[in-house]
Coordinates of C-alpha atoms and ligand atoms in Angstrom, one line a residue:
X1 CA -6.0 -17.4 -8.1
X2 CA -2.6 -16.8 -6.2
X3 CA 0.7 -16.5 -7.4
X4 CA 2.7 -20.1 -6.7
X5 CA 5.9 -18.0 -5.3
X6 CA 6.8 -14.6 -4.2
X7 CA 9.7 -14.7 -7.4
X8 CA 6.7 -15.5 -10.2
X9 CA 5.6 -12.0 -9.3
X10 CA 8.8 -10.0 -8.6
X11 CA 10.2 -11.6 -12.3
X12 CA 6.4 -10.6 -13.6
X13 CA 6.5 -7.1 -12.3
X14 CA 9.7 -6.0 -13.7
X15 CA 9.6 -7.4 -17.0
X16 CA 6.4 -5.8 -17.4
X17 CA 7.3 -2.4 -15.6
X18 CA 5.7 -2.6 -12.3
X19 CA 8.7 -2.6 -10.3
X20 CA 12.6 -2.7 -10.5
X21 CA 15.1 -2.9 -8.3
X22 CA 16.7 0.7 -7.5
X23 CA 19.9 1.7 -9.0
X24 CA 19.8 -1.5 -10.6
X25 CA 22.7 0.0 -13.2
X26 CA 25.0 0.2 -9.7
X27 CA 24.8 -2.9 -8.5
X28 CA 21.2 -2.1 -6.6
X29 CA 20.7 -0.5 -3.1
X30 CA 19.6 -3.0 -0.5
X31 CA 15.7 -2.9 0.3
X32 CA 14.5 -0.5 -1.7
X33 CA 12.6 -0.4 -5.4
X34 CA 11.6 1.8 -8.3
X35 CA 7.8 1.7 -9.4
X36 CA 7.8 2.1 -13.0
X37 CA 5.1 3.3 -15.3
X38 CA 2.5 0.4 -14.8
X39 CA 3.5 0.2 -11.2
X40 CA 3.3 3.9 -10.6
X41 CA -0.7 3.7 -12.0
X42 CA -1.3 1.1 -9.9
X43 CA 0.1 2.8 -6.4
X44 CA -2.1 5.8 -7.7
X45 CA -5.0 3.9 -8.1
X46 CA -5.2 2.1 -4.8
X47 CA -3.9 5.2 -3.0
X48 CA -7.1 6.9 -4.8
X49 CA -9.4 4.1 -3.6
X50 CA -8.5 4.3 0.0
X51 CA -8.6 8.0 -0.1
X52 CA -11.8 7.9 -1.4
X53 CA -13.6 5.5 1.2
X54 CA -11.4 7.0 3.8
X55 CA -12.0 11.2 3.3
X56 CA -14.2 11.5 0.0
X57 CA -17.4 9.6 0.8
X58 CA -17.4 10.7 4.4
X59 CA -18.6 13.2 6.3
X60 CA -16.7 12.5 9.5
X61 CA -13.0 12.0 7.9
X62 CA -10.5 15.4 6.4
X63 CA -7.4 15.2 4.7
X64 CA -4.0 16.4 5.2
X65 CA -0.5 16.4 4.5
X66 CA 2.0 17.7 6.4
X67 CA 5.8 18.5 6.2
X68 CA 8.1 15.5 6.0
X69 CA 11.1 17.0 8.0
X70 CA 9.4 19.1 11.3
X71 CA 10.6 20.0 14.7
X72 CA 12.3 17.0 15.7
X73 CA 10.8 17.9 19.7
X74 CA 7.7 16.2 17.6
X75 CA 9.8 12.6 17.5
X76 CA 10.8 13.2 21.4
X77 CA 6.9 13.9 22.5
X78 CA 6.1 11.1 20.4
X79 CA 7.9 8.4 22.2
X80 CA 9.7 8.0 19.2
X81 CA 13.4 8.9 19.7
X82 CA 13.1 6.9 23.1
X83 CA 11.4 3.7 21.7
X84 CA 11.1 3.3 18.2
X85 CA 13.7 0.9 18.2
X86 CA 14.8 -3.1 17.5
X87 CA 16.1 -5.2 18.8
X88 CA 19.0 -6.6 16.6
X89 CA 22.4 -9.1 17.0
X90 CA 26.0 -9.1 14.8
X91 CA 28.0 -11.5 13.2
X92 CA 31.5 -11.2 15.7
X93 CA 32.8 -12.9 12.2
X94 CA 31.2 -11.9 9.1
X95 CA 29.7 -8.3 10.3
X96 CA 26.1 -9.3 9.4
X97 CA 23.8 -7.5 11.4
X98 CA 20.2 -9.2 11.9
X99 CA 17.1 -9.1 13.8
X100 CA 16.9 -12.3 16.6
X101 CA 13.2 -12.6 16.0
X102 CA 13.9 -13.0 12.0
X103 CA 16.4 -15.8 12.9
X104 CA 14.4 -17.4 15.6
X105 CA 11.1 -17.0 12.8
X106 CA 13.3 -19.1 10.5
X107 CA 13.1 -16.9 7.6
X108 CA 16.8 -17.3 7.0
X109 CA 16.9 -21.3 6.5
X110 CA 16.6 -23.6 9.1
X111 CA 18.0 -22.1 12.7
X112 CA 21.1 -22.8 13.8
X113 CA 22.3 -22.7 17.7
X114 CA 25.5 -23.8 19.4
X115 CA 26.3 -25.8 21.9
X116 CA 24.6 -23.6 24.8
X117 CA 21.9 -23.5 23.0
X118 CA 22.4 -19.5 21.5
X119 CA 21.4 -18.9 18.4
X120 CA 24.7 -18.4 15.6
X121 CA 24.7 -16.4 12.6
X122 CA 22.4 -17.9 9.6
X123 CA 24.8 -16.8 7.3
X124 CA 28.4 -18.2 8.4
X125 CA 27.8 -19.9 11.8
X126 CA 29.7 -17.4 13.6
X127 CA 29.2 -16.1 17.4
X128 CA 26.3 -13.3 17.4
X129 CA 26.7 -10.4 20.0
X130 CA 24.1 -9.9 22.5
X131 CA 21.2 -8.0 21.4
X132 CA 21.3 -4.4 21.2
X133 CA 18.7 -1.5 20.6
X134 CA 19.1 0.4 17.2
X135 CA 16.9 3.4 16.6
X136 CA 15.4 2.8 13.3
X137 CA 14.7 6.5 12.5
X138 CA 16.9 8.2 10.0
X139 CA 18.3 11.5 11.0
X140 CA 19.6 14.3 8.8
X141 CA 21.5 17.9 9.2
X142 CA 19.2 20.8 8.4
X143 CA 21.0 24.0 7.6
X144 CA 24.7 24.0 6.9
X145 CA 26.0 23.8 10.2
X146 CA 25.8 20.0 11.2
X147 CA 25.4 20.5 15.5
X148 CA 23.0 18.5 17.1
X149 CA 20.6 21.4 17.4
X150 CA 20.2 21.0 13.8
X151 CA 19.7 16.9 13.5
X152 CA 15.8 16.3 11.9
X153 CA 14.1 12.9 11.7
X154 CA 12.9 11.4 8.5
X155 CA 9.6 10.4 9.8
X156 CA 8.9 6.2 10.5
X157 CA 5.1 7.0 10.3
X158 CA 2.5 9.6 9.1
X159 CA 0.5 9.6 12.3
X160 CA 2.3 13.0 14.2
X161 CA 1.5 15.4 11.8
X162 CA -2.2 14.8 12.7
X163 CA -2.2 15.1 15.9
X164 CA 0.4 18.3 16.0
X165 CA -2.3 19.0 13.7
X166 CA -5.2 18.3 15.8
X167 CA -6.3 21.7 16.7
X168 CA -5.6 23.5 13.8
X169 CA -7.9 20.9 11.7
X170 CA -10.8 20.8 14.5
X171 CA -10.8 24.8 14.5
X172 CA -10.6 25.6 11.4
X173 CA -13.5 22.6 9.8
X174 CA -15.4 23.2 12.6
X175 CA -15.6 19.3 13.7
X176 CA -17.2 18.0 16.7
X177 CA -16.0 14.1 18.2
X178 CA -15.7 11.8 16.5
X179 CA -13.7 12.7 13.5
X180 CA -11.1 11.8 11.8
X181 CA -7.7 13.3 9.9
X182 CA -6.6 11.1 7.1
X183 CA -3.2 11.5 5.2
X184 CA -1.0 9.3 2.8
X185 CA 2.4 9.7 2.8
X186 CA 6.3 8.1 2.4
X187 CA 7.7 6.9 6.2
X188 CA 11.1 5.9 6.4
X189 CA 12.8 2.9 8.7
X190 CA 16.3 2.0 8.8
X191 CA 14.9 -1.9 9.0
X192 CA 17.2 -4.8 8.7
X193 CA 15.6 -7.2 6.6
X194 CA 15.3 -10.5 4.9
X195 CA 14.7 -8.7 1.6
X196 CA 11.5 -9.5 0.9
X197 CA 10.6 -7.4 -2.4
X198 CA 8.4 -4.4 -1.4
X199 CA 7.5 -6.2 1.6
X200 CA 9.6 -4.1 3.9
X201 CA 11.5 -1.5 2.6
X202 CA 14.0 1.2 4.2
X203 CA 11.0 4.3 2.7
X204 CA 7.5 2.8 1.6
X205 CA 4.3 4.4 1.6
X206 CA 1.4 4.8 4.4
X207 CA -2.1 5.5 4.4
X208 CA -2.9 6.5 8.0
X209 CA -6.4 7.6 9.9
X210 CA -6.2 9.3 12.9
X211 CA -10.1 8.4 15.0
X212 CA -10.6 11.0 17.4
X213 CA -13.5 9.9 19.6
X214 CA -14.6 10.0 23.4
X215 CA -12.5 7.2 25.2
X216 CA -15.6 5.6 26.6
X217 CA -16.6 4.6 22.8
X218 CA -12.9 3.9 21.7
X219 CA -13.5 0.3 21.8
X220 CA -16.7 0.4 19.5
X221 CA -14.4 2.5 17.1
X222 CA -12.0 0.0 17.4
X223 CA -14.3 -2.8 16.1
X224 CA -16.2 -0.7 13.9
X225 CA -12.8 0.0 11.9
X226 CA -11.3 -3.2 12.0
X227 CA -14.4 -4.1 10.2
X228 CA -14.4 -1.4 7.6
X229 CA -11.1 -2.1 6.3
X230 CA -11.5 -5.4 6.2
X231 CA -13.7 -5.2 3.9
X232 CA -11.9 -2.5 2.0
X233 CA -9.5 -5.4 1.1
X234 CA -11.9 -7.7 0.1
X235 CA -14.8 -5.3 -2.1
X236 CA -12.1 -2.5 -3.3
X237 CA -8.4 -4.3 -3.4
X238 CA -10.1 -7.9 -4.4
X239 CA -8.3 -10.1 -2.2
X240 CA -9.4 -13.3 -1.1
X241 CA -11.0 -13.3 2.1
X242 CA -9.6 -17.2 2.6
X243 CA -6.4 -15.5 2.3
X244 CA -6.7 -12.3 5.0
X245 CA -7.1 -12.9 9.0
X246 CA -7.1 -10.9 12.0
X247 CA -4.7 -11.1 15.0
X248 CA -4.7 -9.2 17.7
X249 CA -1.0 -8.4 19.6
X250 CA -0.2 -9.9 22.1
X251 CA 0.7 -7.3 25.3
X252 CA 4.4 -7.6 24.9
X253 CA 4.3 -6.9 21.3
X254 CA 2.3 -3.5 21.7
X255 CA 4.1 -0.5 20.9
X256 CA 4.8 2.0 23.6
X257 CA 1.3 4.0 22.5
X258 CA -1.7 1.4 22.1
X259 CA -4.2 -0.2 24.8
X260 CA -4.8 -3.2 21.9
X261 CA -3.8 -3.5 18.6
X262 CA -5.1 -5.7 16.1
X263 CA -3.4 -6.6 12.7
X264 CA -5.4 -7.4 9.3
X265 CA -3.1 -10.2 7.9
X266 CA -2.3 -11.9 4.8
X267 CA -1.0 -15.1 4.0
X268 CA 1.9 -14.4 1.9
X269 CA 4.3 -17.5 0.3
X270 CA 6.4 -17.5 3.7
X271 CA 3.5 -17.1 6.5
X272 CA 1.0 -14.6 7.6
X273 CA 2.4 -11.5 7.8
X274 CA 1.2 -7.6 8.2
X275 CA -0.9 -5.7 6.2
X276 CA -2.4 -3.0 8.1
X277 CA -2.7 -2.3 12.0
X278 CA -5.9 -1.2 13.5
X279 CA -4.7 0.2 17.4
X280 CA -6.3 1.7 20.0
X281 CA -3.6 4.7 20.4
X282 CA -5.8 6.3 23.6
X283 CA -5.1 9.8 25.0
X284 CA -1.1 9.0 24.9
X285 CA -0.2 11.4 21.9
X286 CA -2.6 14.6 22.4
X287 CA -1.3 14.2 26.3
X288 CA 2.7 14.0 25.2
X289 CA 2.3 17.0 22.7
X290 CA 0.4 19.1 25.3
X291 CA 3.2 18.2 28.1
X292 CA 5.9 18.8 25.7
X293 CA 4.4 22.0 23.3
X294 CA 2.8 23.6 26.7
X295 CA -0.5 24.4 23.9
X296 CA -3.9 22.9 25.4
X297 CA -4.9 19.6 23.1
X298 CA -8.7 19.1 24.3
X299 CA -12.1 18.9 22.9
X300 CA -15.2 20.7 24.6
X301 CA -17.5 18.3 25.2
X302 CA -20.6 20.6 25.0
X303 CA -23.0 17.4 26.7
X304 CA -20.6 17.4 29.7
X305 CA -19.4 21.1 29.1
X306 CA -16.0 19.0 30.3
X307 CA -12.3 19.0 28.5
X308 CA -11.1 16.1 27.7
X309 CA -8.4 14.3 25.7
X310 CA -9.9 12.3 23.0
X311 CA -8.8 8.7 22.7
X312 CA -7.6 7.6 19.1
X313 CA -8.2 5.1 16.9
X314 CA -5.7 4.4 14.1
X315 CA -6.3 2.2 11.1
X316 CA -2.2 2.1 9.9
X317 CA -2.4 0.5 6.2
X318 CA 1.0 0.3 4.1
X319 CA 0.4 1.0 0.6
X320 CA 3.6 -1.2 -0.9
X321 CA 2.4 -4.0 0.7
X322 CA -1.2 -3.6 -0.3
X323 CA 0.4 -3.4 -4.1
X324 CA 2.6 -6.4 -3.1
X325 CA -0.7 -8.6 -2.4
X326 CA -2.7 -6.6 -4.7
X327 CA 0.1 -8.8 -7.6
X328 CA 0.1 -11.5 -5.5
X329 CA -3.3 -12.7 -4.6
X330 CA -4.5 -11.6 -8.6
X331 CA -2.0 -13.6 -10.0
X332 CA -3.6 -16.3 -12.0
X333 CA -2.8 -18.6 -14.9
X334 CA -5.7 -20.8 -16.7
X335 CA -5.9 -21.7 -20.4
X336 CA -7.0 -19.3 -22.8
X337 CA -9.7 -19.8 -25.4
X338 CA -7.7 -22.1 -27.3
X339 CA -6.4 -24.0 -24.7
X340 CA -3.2 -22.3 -24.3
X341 CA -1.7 -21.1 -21.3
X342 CA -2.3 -17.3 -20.1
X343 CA -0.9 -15.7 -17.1
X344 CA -4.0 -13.1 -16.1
X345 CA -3.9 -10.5 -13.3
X346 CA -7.3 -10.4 -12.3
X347 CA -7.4 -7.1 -10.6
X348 CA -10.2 -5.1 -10.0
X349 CA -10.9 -2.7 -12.8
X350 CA -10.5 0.1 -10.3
X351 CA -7.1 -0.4 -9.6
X352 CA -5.6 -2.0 -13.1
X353 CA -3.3 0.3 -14.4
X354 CA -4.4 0.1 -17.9
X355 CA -8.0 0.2 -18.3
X356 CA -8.6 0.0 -22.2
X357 CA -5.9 -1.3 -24.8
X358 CA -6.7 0.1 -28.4
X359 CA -5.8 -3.0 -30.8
X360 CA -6.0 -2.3 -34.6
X361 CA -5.9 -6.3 -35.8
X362 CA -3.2 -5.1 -38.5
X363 CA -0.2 -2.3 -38.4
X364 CA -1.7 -1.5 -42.3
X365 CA -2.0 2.4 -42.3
X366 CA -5.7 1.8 -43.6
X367 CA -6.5 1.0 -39.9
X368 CA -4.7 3.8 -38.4
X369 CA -7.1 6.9 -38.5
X370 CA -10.1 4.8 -36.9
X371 CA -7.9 3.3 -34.6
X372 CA -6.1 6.6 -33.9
X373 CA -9.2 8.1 -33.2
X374 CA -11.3 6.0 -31.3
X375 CA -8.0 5.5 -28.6
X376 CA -7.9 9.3 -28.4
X377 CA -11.8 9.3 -27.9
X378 CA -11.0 6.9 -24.8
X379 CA -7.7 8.1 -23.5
X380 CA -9.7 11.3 -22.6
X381 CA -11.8 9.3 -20.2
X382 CA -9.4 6.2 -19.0
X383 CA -5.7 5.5 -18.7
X384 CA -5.4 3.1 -21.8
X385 CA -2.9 1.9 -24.2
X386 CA -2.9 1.8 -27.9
X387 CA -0.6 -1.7 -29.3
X388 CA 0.2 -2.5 -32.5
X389 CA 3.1 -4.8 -32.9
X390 CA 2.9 -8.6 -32.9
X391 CA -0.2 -10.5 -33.6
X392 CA -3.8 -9.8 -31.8
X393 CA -3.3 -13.4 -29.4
X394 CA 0.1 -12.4 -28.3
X395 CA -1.1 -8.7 -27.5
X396 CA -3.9 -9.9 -25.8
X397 CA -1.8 -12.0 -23.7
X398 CA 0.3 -8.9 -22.6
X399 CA -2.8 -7.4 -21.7
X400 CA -4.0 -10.3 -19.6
X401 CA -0.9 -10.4 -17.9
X402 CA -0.8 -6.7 -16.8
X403 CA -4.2 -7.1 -15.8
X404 CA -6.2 -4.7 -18.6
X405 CA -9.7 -5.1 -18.1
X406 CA -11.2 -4.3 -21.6
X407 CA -9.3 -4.8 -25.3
X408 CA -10.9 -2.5 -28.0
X409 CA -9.9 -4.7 -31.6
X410 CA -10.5 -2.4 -34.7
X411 CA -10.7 -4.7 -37.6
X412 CA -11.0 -4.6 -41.6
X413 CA -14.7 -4.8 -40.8
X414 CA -14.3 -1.3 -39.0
X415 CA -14.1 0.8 -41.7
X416 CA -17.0 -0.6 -43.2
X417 CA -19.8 -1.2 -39.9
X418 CA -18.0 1.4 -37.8
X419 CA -18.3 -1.0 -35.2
X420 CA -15.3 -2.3 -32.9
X421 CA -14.7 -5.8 -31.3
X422 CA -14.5 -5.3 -27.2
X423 CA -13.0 -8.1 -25.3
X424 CA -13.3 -8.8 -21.4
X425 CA -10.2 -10.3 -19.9
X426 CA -11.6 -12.8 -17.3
X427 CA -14.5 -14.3 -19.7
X428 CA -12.4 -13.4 -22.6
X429 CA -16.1 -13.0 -24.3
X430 CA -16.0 -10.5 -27.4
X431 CA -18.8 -8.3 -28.8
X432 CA -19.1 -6.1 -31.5
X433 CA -20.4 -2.6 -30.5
X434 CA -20.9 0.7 -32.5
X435 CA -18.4 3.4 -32.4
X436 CA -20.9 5.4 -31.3
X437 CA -22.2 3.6 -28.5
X438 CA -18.6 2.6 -27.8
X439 CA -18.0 4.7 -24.5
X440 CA -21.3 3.6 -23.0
X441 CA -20.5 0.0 -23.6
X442 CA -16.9 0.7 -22.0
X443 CA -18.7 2.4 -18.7
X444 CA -20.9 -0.3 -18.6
X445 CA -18.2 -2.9 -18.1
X446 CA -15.6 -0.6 -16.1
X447 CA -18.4 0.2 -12.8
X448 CA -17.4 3.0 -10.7
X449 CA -14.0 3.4 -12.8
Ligands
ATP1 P1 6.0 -4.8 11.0 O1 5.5 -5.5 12.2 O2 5.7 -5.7 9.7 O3 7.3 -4.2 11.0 P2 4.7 -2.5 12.0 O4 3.8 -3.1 13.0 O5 6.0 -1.9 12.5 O6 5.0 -3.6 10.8 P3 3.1 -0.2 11.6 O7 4.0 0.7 12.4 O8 1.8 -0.7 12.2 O9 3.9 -1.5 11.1 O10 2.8 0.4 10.2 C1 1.6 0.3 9.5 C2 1.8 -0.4 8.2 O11 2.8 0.2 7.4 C3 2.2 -1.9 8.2 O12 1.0 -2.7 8.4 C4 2.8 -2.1 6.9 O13 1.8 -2.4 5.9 C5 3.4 -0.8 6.6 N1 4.9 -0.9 6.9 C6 5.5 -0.8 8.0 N2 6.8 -0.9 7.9 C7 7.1 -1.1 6.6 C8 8.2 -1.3 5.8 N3 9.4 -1.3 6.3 N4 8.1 -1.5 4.4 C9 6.8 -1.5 3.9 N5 5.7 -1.3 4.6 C10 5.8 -1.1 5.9

């Protein structure tokens, strides 16, 4: 099971309303997408799962979400109006600007170089400029005076807010090390890229975990994490584990806060690529925001009766490139029952956007009332869908293809045995169960859902 090519999946998800290309009626806007109603379900869902093993089903993890637009001395402590930048060349001919590692990574053809050897723009051969650093943050004006005392950041990652955040959430739940502050939210990067789908995208989603623990067990953390949500992907998200790796940076690649950082990778259509990053972010931000805020950020460590400055460990997990792979690596297409082809996304029931579809075999309004009421008798339970156009193959084909665990058929036979047909998608077996025992049957095969 794995898509063949990134564009069987980016054609799947917007004729079936997963995704669409923003301001599509204008002629698009570069890098960034609309989820529509199937693909808003399925960001929900896996948004809910990782919440769930992340702050519900702990102990030692709390939630939070904090502003989007804050003091911008925040993005100054941080490190992040100094060094959260690329790298990037331009076209002295054609204006394109690009990133040299994208070019020398080949992901725009074959790379070209002149006759010293420099690398020349992939799109029209031209002379690049050296390479310069862009700050990939977005800044806007609060207030109606635009002065530079008014210029705010749109944040490039979720992690601040906890740790501006760090003492209020310690105080006020009463948490001793280690613990955690958990929080999902949209980050923004002005990123030149190779336009990739939802790979990368200017604003995309985050789920991010703020460790706090004592340095000396920071690297135990670290393991003990990278192992967690690995097998988040695998048990929760489904993917392939043949398909996911780890990598761990290499000390020129580190960003300007971690002592180690390792990726959990995937192996998309063009290479391995980023999923999530697990670093080891050490004392760096609960020291800057304590310099820069003058407000004490230590723990009391009652055993030593010492303060010190916890070390961090930060499991950094995009959630439109979890949905990206989510499509890709469930992608699957086998015959059906009768030998014809079915494209099926075999996604765990947890995360399928649909859960149920209500079938009646026939639009005759002698089918209606059962079928009416036995979908209103599920909706209240499970996000499902009731179909009634086009015959009972072809609608179970949509349903394989947006990845609908469970088909309910109601049937002539219905209105007779009060029973209903219910259909799995991956053995495509079918049983006839009792209206009334209907729900239980549905739990049964929808675990944990
Ligand atoms: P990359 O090397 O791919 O640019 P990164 O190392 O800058 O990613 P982090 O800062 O570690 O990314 O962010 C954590 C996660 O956020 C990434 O693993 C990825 O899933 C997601 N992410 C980062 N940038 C983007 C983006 N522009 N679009 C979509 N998701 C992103």
């Amino acid at each position: 099971m794995v898509a063949p090519d990134l564009d069987t999946v980016v054609s799947l998800a917007k004729r079936r309303g997963f995704i669409f290309p923003s301001a599509e009626i204008y002629g698009g806007f570069a890098n960034t997408y609309d989820y529509g109603p199937l693909g808003v379900e399925l960001k929900r869902n896996i948004r809910e799962a990782w919440w769930r093993s992340i702050v519900r089903l702990r102990d030692d993890v709390v939630g939070l979400d904090a502003a989007l637009l804050t003091n911008p001395r925040v993005w100054v402590a941080s490190g992040h109006a100094e060094n959260f930048t690329d790298p990037l060349v331009d076209c002295k001919d054609c204006q394109r600007r690009f990133r040299p590692d994208h070019i020398e990574e080949g992901v725009y053809g074959d790379v070209a170089r002149d006759d010293d050897g420099n690398l020349i723009c992939p799109n029209c051969s031209g002379d690049l400029t050296s390479a310069r650093l862009f700050n990939m943050m977005f800044q806007t004006q609060v207030g109606t005076v635009a002065d530079g005392a008014s210029t705010a950041y749109l944040p490039p990652e979720t992690a601040q807010g906890m740790f501006i955040n760090f003492e209020n959430v310690r105080d006020s739940m009463r948490k001793k090390l280690p613990f955690g502050i958990a929080q999902t939210r949209v980050s923004f990067r002005n990123e030149i890229t190779p336009g990739r789908f939802i790979f990368r995208t200017l604003e995309f989603e985050q789920m991010e975990m703020e460790f706090f623990c004592h340095p000396e067990a920071a690297a135990e953390w670290h393991k003990y994490w990278i192992d967690e949500r690995l097998r988040w992907y695998v048990d929760i998200v489904g993917i392939n584990k043949e398909r996911l790796r780890l990598r761990d940076h290499d000390p020129d690649e580190l960003s300007h806060y971690s002592a180690g950082t390792t990726d959990i990778e995937y192996n998309f259509p063009w290479g391995w690529g980023e999923l999530e990053g697990v670093a080891i972010r050490t004392a760096y931000d609960l020291k800057a925001h304590s310099e820069h805020s003058g407000q004490s950020l230590t723990y009391f460590d009652d055993a030593t009766s010492e303060h010190i400055t916890p070390y961090v460990i930060e499991p950094a997990a995009g959630l439109s490139r979890t949905l990206a792979v989510a499509l890709l690596d469930s992608y699957s297409n086998e015959l059906d029952e009768k030998g014809d082809e079915r494209v099926v996304l075999k996604l765990p029931p947890l995360i399928s956007p649909i859960k149920v579809a209500v079938l009646p075999l026939s639009k005759k309004d002698v089918l209606t009332p059962t079928a009416q009421k036995v979908y209103k008798m599920i909706r209240e339970r499970w996000m499902s869908q009731y179909d009634e156009t086009q015959s009972i193959g072809r609608r179970y084909r949509r349903q394989d293809e947006i990845g609908t665990p469970l088909c309910v058929t109601i049937d002539f036979d219905s209105l007779d045995d009060n029973a209903v047909t219910v259909r799995e998608r991956d053995t495509q077996q079918q049983i006839r169960v009792p209206i009334d025992g209907l729900m239980e049957a549905l739990a049964e095969r929808l675990p944990g859902v």
